[in-house]
Amino acid sequence: MRLKFVAVLLVLLPAIGLAASVPKMKMDHVEIALNNKTSLQNGAKLFVNYCLSCHSAQYMRYNRMAVDLGIPEDVVKKNMIFTDTKIGDLMETTMNVKDATTWFGVAPPDLSLIGRLRDPEWLYNYLRSFYLDESSPSGWNNVVFENVAMPHALYELQGQRRAVFKTVTDADGQTVERLDHFELIKPGKMTLEEYDDAMKDLTNFLVYLGEPAKMVRTKYGIWVIVFLLVFGALAFALKKEYWRDVH
Ligand code: HEC
């Protein structure tokens, strides 16, 4: 009996999860390019300037990031570290969990592994979908992550927008709310295209952060395949040589 219950739950859980996470808008595609150092550097700059005040990246050290992304250490020290943190230290936030919980109701999660928890598309769209909402405690809401406790950290860049929703009938005949469009109330420092490009870079950086070794791994991967091909050919030649007298 209990087993049956667990089995039913296991079958249903992903369905429930999926139903709850159907976004109210069309998700735009984003291309991840871990070999694009300029993009990663720009993403890192945005991250330390706009995210690290609330979120940590506690599995990453500043000097590892400097080496991976090709940023000289003195530039990191001068432009990317704002406290008395050392270059060899972990990227921790100055905000303490207790204060954060009082302010936001929930502590901002560590973002080291967010690039694995959420897919790049989700992150890219999330960062572009904040809108003004007077009914939310922070004054902000998000189309991709409804009732999120995070305020729009980048509104100075993107500007302030309102979301206009429409009611539509979905494939199952149910009426659901969907995003119709965003209305720009107050422009930011960037045009919308510039902001999208910046968010591409930030998403790229978050994906790198989730698995820094990926950059090296894909580089080695090619050599591993070359080795296997050469070794395979040699083994084949050797086999032919050994079996020549038998056949
Ligand atoms: C003022 C504090 C603050 C700043 C600045 C901030 N965040 Fe957040 N962020 C939060 C809080 C609080 C949450 C938790 C939201 C929730 O669970 O409702 C959050 C959640 C998130 C999530 C979702 C995590 C999940 O549960 O999947 C992502 C992704 C994220 N932040 C990315 C960023 C990025 C990237 C930046 C920099 C551009 C940033 N945040 C800046 C406070 C902040």
mmCIF file of C-alpha atoms and ligand atoms in Angstrom:
data_model
loop_
_atom_site.group_PDB
_atom_site.id
_atom_site.type_symbol
_atom_site.label_atom_id
_atom_site.label_comp_id
_atom_site.label_asym_id
_atom_site.label_seq_id
_atom_site.Cartn_x
_atom_site.Cartn_y
_atom_site.Cartn_z
ATOM 1 C CA MET A 1 0.000 0.000 0.000
ATOM 2 C CA ARG A 2 2.679 2.406 1.037
ATOM 3 C CA LEU A 3 4.796 1.382 -1.930
ATOM 4 C CA LYS A 4 1.942 2.063 -4.306
ATOM 5 C CA PHE A 5 1.519 5.506 -2.818
ATOM 6 C CA VAL A 6 5.203 6.270 -3.307
ATOM 7 C CA ALA A 7 5.039 4.989 -6.883
ATOM 8 C CA VAL A 8 2.056 7.203 -7.693
ATOM 9 C CA LEU A 9 3.810 10.153 -6.083
ATOM 10 C CA LEU A 10 6.957 9.513 -8.130
ATOM 11 C CA VAL A 11 4.948 9.510 -11.326
ATOM 12 C CA LEU A 12 2.982 12.612 -10.420
ATOM 13 C CA LEU A 13 5.701 14.780 -8.932
ATOM 14 C CA PRO A 14 7.443 15.786 -12.155
ATOM 15 C CA ALA A 15 4.052 16.547 -13.691
ATOM 16 C CA ILE A 16 3.133 18.816 -10.784
ATOM 17 C CA GLY A 17 6.512 20.500 -10.942
ATOM 18 C CA LEU A 18 6.172 21.085 -14.671
ATOM 19 C CA ALA A 19 2.644 22.452 -14.408
ATOM 20 C CA ALA A 20 3.766 24.924 -11.762
ATOM 21 C CA SER A 21 6.710 26.117 -13.811
ATOM 22 C CA VAL A 22 5.081 26.789 -17.189
ATOM 23 C CA PRO A 23 6.229 30.352 -17.809
ATOM 24 C CA LYS A 24 3.749 33.028 -18.757
ATOM 25 C CA MET A 25 5.801 34.095 -21.745
ATOM 26 C CA LYS A 26 7.713 32.744 -24.708
ATOM 27 C CA MET A 27 11.268 32.014 -23.607
ATOM 28 C CA ASP A 28 13.966 33.478 -25.874
ATOM 29 C CA HIS A 29 16.926 31.344 -26.813
ATOM 30 C CA VAL A 30 20.432 32.221 -25.647
ATOM 31 C CA GLU A 31 23.678 30.980 -27.117
ATOM 32 C CA ILE A 32 26.299 30.038 -24.509
ATOM 33 C CA ALA A 33 29.878 30.639 -25.625
ATOM 34 C CA LEU A 34 32.397 29.642 -22.964
ATOM 35 C CA ASN A 35 35.221 30.344 -25.403
ATOM 36 C CA ASN A 36 34.186 34.002 -25.658
ATOM 37 C CA LYS A 37 36.457 35.637 -23.052
ATOM 38 C CA THR A 38 35.176 39.162 -23.713
ATOM 39 C CA SER A 39 31.629 38.054 -22.987
ATOM 40 C CA LEU A 40 32.676 36.189 -19.828
ATOM 41 C CA GLN A 41 34.690 39.175 -18.610
ATOM 42 C CA ASN A 42 31.737 41.482 -19.127
ATOM 43 C CA GLY A 43 29.485 39.001 -17.316
ATOM 44 C CA ALA A 44 31.920 38.866 -14.407
ATOM 45 C CA LYS A 45 31.997 42.659 -14.220
ATOM 46 C CA LEU A 46 28.198 42.816 -14.056
ATOM 47 C CA PHE A 47 28.159 40.026 -11.476
ATOM 48 C CA VAL A 48 30.564 41.660 -9.019
ATOM 49 C CA ASN A 49 28.927 45.070 -9.458
ATOM 50 C CA TYR A 50 25.265 44.144 -9.268
ATOM 51 C CA CYS A 51 24.834 40.682 -7.729
ATOM 52 C CA LEU A 52 27.600 40.084 -5.198
ATOM 53 C CA SER A 53 26.079 42.586 -2.763
ATOM 54 C CA CYS A 54 23.333 40.042 -2.048
ATOM 55 C CA HIS A 55 24.469 36.725 -3.539
ATOM 56 C CA SER A 56 27.711 34.902 -2.887
ATOM 57 C CA ALA A 57 29.561 32.602 -5.272
ATOM 58 C CA GLN A 58 31.216 30.722 -2.463
ATOM 59 C CA TYR A 59 32.819 27.977 -4.549
ATOM 60 C CA MET A 60 34.778 30.420 -6.680
ATOM 61 C CA ARG A 61 37.940 32.279 -5.795
ATOM 62 C CA TYR A 62 38.789 35.640 -7.343
ATOM 63 C CA ASN A 63 42.190 34.438 -8.546
ATOM 64 C CA ARG A 64 40.775 31.322 -10.210
ATOM 65 C CA MET A 65 38.278 33.504 -12.053
ATOM 66 C CA ALA A 66 41.091 35.869 -13.046
ATOM 67 C CA VAL A 67 43.093 33.031 -14.610
ATOM 68 C CA ASP A 68 40.128 31.317 -16.299
ATOM 69 C CA LEU A 69 38.783 34.511 -17.823
ATOM 70 C CA GLY A 70 42.156 36.050 -18.632
ATOM 71 C CA ILE A 71 41.730 39.096 -16.390
ATOM 72 C CA PRO A 72 45.022 40.423 -14.948
ATOM 73 C CA GLU A 73 45.120 40.065 -11.152
ATOM 74 C CA ASP A 74 45.721 43.762 -10.541
ATOM 75 C CA VAL A 75 42.604 44.607 -12.571
ATOM 76 C CA VAL A 76 40.596 42.186 -10.424
ATOM 77 C CA LYS A 77 42.056 43.711 -7.257
ATOM 78 C CA LYS A 78 41.393 47.272 -8.393
ATOM 79 C CA ASN A 79 38.055 46.971 -10.175
ATOM 80 C CA MET A 80 36.321 43.854 -8.962
ATOM 81 C CA ILE A 81 36.967 43.609 -5.235
ATOM 82 C CA PHE A 82 35.260 46.280 -3.180
ATOM 83 C CA THR A 83 36.006 45.126 0.357
ATOM 84 C CA ASP A 84 39.244 44.136 2.098
ATOM 85 C CA THR A 85 38.878 40.663 0.589
ATOM 86 C CA LYS A 86 42.098 39.120 -0.764
ATOM 87 C CA ILE A 87 42.561 37.926 -4.333
ATOM 88 C CA GLY A 88 42.820 34.308 -3.142
ATOM 89 C CA ASP A 89 39.563 34.494 -1.203
ATOM 90 C CA LEU A 90 36.201 33.023 -2.073
ATOM 91 C CA MET A 91 33.613 35.305 -3.647
ATOM 92 C CA GLU A 92 31.476 35.880 -0.620
ATOM 93 C CA THR A 93 28.792 38.461 -0.079
ATOM 94 C CA THR A 94 28.985 41.113 2.591
ATOM 95 C CA MET A 95 25.321 40.677 3.405
ATOM 96 C CA ASN A 96 24.600 38.395 6.312
ATOM 97 C CA VAL A 97 21.878 35.777 6.092
ATOM 98 C CA LYS A 98 19.913 37.136 9.061
ATOM 99 C CA ASP A 99 19.632 40.663 7.652
ATOM 100 C CA ALA A 100 18.799 39.306 4.216
ATOM 101 C CA THR A 101 16.014 37.163 5.591
ATOM 102 C CA THR A 102 14.571 40.132 7.457
ATOM 103 C CA TRP A 103 14.679 42.301 4.334
ATOM 104 C CA PHE A 104 13.550 39.887 1.656
ATOM 105 C CA GLY A 105 11.755 37.152 3.602
ATOM 106 C CA VAL A 106 14.228 34.662 2.125
ATOM 107 C CA ALA A 107 18.015 34.729 1.965
ATOM 108 C CA PRO A 108 19.436 35.256 -1.552
ATOM 109 C CA PRO A 109 20.807 31.838 -2.546
ATOM 110 C CA ASP A 110 24.468 31.239 -3.372
ATOM 111 C CA LEU A 111 24.840 31.454 -7.138
ATOM 112 C CA SER A 112 27.865 29.175 -7.658
ATOM 113 C CA LEU A 113 25.740 26.358 -9.015
ATOM 114 C CA ILE A 114 22.772 28.279 -10.362
ATOM 115 C CA GLY A 115 23.996 27.637 -13.919
ATOM 116 C CA ARG A 116 23.358 23.947 -13.333
ATOM 117 C CA LEU A 117 20.156 24.240 -11.329
ATOM 118 C CA ARG A 118 18.496 26.423 -13.939
ATOM 119 C CA ASP A 119 19.074 26.127 -17.645
ATOM 120 C CA PRO A 120 20.704 29.068 -19.450
ATOM 121 C CA GLU A 121 17.453 29.980 -21.199
ATOM 122 C CA TRP A 122 15.690 30.293 -17.852
ATOM 123 C CA LEU A 123 18.422 32.544 -16.436
ATOM 124 C CA TYR A 124 18.563 34.740 -19.534
ATOM 125 C CA ASN A 125 14.798 35.254 -19.582
ATOM 126 C CA TYR A 126 14.560 35.692 -15.818
ATOM 127 C CA LEU A 127 17.102 38.532 -15.851
ATOM 128 C CA ARG A 128 15.128 40.283 -18.599
ATOM 129 C CA SER A 129 11.619 39.877 -17.156
ATOM 130 C CA PHE A 130 11.369 42.078 -14.098
ATOM 131 C CA TYR A 131 8.458 44.511 -13.981
ATOM 132 C CA LEU A 132 7.034 47.083 -11.585
ATOM 133 C CA ASP A 133 4.344 45.673 -9.315
ATOM 134 C CA GLU A 134 2.973 47.832 -6.484
ATOM 135 C CA SER A 135 1.405 44.811 -4.800
ATOM 136 C CA SER A 136 4.787 43.121 -4.227
ATOM 137 C CA PRO A 137 6.797 43.955 -1.073
ATOM 138 C CA SER A 138 9.891 44.904 -3.094
ATOM 139 C CA GLY A 139 7.898 46.833 -5.689
ATOM 140 C CA TRP A 140 9.055 44.337 -8.350
ATOM 141 C CA ASN A 141 7.788 41.118 -9.798
ATOM 142 C CA ASN A 142 9.042 38.764 -12.509
ATOM 143 C CA VAL A 143 7.203 37.001 -15.331
ATOM 144 C CA VAL A 144 9.484 33.946 -15.271
ATOM 145 C CA PHE A 145 9.686 33.625 -11.452
ATOM 146 C CA GLU A 146 6.345 34.793 -10.127
ATOM 147 C CA ASN A 147 6.339 36.690 -6.813
ATOM 148 C CA VAL A 148 10.111 36.478 -6.550
ATOM 149 C CA ALA A 149 11.572 38.138 -3.468
ATOM 150 C CA MET A 150 14.437 39.630 -5.474
ATOM 151 C CA PRO A 151 14.111 43.283 -6.469
ATOM 152 C CA HIS A 152 15.248 44.240 -9.993
ATOM 153 C CA ALA A 153 18.968 44.686 -9.373
ATOM 154 C CA LEU A 154 19.582 46.022 -12.889
ATOM 155 C CA TYR A 155 16.748 48.499 -13.347
ATOM 156 C CA GLU A 156 19.237 51.334 -13.780
ATOM 157 C CA LEU A 157 20.435 49.574 -16.912
ATOM 158 C CA GLN A 158 17.201 48.122 -18.269
ATOM 159 C CA GLY A 159 14.843 50.867 -17.131
ATOM 160 C CA GLN A 160 11.502 50.446 -15.417
ATOM 161 C CA ARG A 161 8.794 48.473 -17.147
ATOM 162 C CA ARG A 162 5.229 47.445 -16.518
ATOM 163 C CA ALA A 163 3.895 44.106 -17.716
ATOM 164 C CA VAL A 164 0.638 43.892 -19.646
ATOM 165 C CA PHE A 165 -1.020 40.483 -19.464
ATOM 166 C CA LYS A 166 -3.773 38.964 -21.570
ATOM 167 C CA THR A 167 -6.066 36.002 -20.965
ATOM 168 C CA VAL A 168 -5.876 33.201 -23.503
ATOM 169 C CA THR A 169 -7.214 29.663 -23.826
ATOM 170 C CA ASP A 170 -4.457 27.058 -23.788
ATOM 171 C CA ALA A 171 -4.329 23.679 -25.584
ATOM 172 C CA ASP A 172 -6.306 22.003 -22.769
ATOM 173 C CA GLY A 173 -9.126 24.532 -23.059
ATOM 174 C CA GLN A 174 -8.197 26.324 -19.844
ATOM 175 C CA THR A 175 -8.020 30.074 -19.587
ATOM 176 C CA VAL A 176 -4.571 31.206 -18.535
ATOM 177 C CA GLU A 177 -2.753 34.495 -18.163
ATOM 178 C CA ARG A 178 0.040 35.223 -20.627
ATOM 179 C CA LEU A 179 2.359 38.163 -21.072
ATOM 180 C CA ASP A 180 1.178 40.422 -23.870
ATOM 181 C CA HIS A 181 4.026 42.933 -23.787
ATOM 182 C CA PHE A 182 6.190 45.080 -21.549
ATOM 183 C CA GLU A 183 5.566 48.804 -21.404
ATOM 184 C CA LEU A 184 8.620 50.977 -20.870
ATOM 185 C CA ILE A 185 7.854 53.543 -18.154
ATOM 186 C CA LYS A 186 11.313 54.971 -17.615
ATOM 187 C CA PRO A 187 14.255 54.121 -19.892
ATOM 188 C CA GLY A 188 17.496 52.883 -18.372
ATOM 189 C CA LYS A 189 21.111 53.589 -19.298
ATOM 190 C CA MET A 190 21.046 50.883 -21.970
ATOM 191 C CA THR A 191 18.856 50.341 -25.006
ATOM 192 C CA LEU A 192 16.875 47.099 -24.895
ATOM 193 C CA GLU A 193 19.297 45.473 -27.359
ATOM 194 C CA GLU A 194 22.292 46.512 -25.282
ATOM 195 C CA TYR A 195 20.592 45.150 -22.181
ATOM 196 C CA ASP A 196 19.859 41.812 -23.895
ATOM 197 C CA ASP A 197 23.512 41.540 -24.929
ATOM 198 C CA ALA A 198 24.609 42.333 -21.380
ATOM 199 C CA MET A 199 22.291 39.611 -20.037
ATOM 200 C CA LYS A 200 23.742 37.153 -22.556
ATOM 201 C CA ASP A 201 27.166 37.891 -21.065
ATOM 202 C CA LEU A 202 25.885 37.577 -17.497
ATOM 203 C CA THR A 203 24.183 34.248 -18.292
ATOM 204 C CA ASN A 204 27.367 33.063 -19.972
ATOM 205 C CA PHE A 205 29.274 33.929 -16.798
ATOM 206 C CA LEU A 206 26.748 32.135 -14.555
ATOM 207 C CA VAL A 207 27.074 29.000 -16.700
ATOM 208 C CA TYR A 208 30.889 29.215 -16.438
ATOM 209 C CA LEU A 209 30.557 29.658 -12.648
ATOM 210 C CA GLY A 210 28.476 26.467 -12.421
ATOM 211 C CA GLU A 211 31.188 24.365 -14.017
ATOM 212 C CA PRO A 212 34.504 26.180 -14.487
ATOM 213 C CA ALA A 213 36.264 22.978 -15.571
ATOM 214 C CA LYS A 214 34.025 22.748 -18.635
ATOM 215 C CA MET A 215 36.201 25.242 -20.518
ATOM 216 C CA VAL A 216 39.263 23.054 -20.042
ATOM 217 C CA ARG A 217 37.369 19.810 -20.506
ATOM 218 C CA THR A 218 36.013 20.649 -23.938
ATOM 219 C CA LYS A 219 39.487 21.783 -25.001
ATOM 220 C CA TYR A 220 40.999 18.453 -23.891
ATOM 221 C CA GLY A 221 38.072 16.518 -25.352
ATOM 222 C CA ILE A 222 39.301 17.099 -28.906
ATOM 223 C CA TRP A 223 42.775 15.772 -28.057
ATOM 224 C CA VAL A 224 41.264 12.732 -26.357
ATOM 225 C CA ILE A 225 39.369 11.920 -29.549
ATOM 226 C CA VAL A 226 42.470 12.480 -31.694
ATOM 227 C CA PHE A 227 44.396 10.142 -29.364
ATOM 228 C CA LEU A 228 41.686 7.484 -29.544
ATOM 229 C CA LEU A 229 41.654 7.628 -33.350
ATOM 230 C CA VAL A 230 45.437 7.368 -33.676
ATOM 231 C CA PHE A 231 45.645 4.649 -31.026
ATOM 232 C CA GLY A 232 42.722 2.796 -32.635
ATOM 233 C CA ALA A 233 44.490 2.831 -36.000
ATOM 234 C CA LEU A 234 47.724 1.557 -34.411
ATOM 235 C CA ALA A 235 45.879 -1.221 -32.552
ATOM 236 C CA PHE A 236 44.168 -2.224 -35.746
ATOM 237 C CA ALA A 237 47.478 -2.363 -37.655
ATOM 238 C CA LEU A 238 49.018 -4.398 -34.857
ATOM 239 C CA LYS A 239 46.109 -6.827 -34.826
ATOM 240 C CA LYS A 240 46.465 -7.304 -38.573
ATOM 241 C CA GLU A 241 50.172 -7.948 -38.160
ATOM 242 C CA TYR A 242 49.658 -10.575 -35.413
ATOM 243 C CA TRP A 243 46.917 -12.428 -37.203
ATOM 244 C CA ARG A 244 48.570 -12.437 -40.611
ATOM 245 C CA ASP A 245 50.090 -15.934 -40.188
ATOM 246 C CA VAL A 246 46.914 -17.403 -38.699
ATOM 247 C CA HIS A 247 44.612 -16.467 -41.570
HETATM 248 C C1 HEC B 1 18.991 43.245 -3.252
HETATM 249 C C2 HEC B 1 19.456 41.882 -3.182
HETATM 250 C C3 HEC B 1 19.651 41.132 -4.468
HETATM 251 C C4 HEC B 1 20.450 41.500 -5.543
HETATM 252 C C5 HEC B 1 21.271 42.756 -5.703
HETATM 253 C C6 HEC B 1 20.377 40.416 -6.487
HETATM 254 N N1 HEC B 1 19.560 39.428 -6.019
HETATM 255 FE FE1 HEC B 1 19.114 37.673 -6.941
HETATM 256 N N2 HEC B 1 17.887 37.159 -5.430
HETATM 257 C C7 HEC B 1 17.673 37.881 -4.267
HETATM 258 C C8 HEC B 1 16.733 37.174 -3.425
HETATM 259 C C9 HEC B 1 16.224 37.649 -2.067
HETATM 260 C C10 HEC B 1 16.391 35.988 -4.120
HETATM 261 C C11 HEC B 1 15.451 34.872 -3.656
HETATM 262 C C12 HEC B 1 14.161 35.056 -4.370
HETATM 263 C C13 HEC B 1 13.072 34.077 -3.977
HETATM 264 O O1 HEC B 1 13.381 32.912 -3.694
HETATM 265 O O2 HEC B 1 11.908 34.497 -3.995
HETATM 266 C C14 HEC B 1 17.134 36.011 -5.384
HETATM 267 C C15 HEC B 1 17.039 35.035 -6.338
HETATM 268 C C16 HEC B 1 17.814 34.978 -7.494
HETATM 269 C C17 HEC B 1 17.765 33.926 -8.483
HETATM 270 C C18 HEC B 1 16.826 32.739 -8.479
HETATM 271 C C19 HEC B 1 17.367 31.620 -7.688
HETATM 272 C C20 HEC B 1 16.481 30.417 -7.767
HETATM 273 O O3 HEC B 1 15.800 30.148 -6.771
HETATM 274 O O4 HEC B 1 16.450 29.774 -8.796
HETATM 275 C C21 HEC B 1 18.694 34.219 -9.444
HETATM 276 C C22 HEC B 1 19.017 33.425 -10.695
HETATM 277 C C23 HEC B 1 19.293 35.471 -9.056
HETATM 278 N N3 HEC B 1 18.756 35.895 -7.879
HETATM 279 C C24 HEC B 1 20.275 36.087 -9.799
HETATM 280 C C25 HEC B 1 20.764 37.358 -9.504
HETATM 281 C C26 HEC B 1 21.711 38.045 -10.345
HETATM 282 C C27 HEC B 1 22.332 37.484 -11.613
HETATM 283 C C28 HEC B 1 21.916 39.251 -9.772
HETATM 284 C C29 HEC B 1 22.766 40.377 -10.293
HETATM 285 C C30 HEC B 1 22.339 40.967 -11.521
HETATM 286 C C31 HEC B 1 21.111 39.314 -8.551
HETATM 287 N N4 HEC B 1 20.428 38.133 -8.423
HETATM 288 C C32 HEC B 1 21.069 40.400 -7.686
HETATM 289 C C33 HEC B 1 18.247 39.104 -3.960
HETATM 290 C C34 HEC B 1 19.097 39.822 -4.780
#
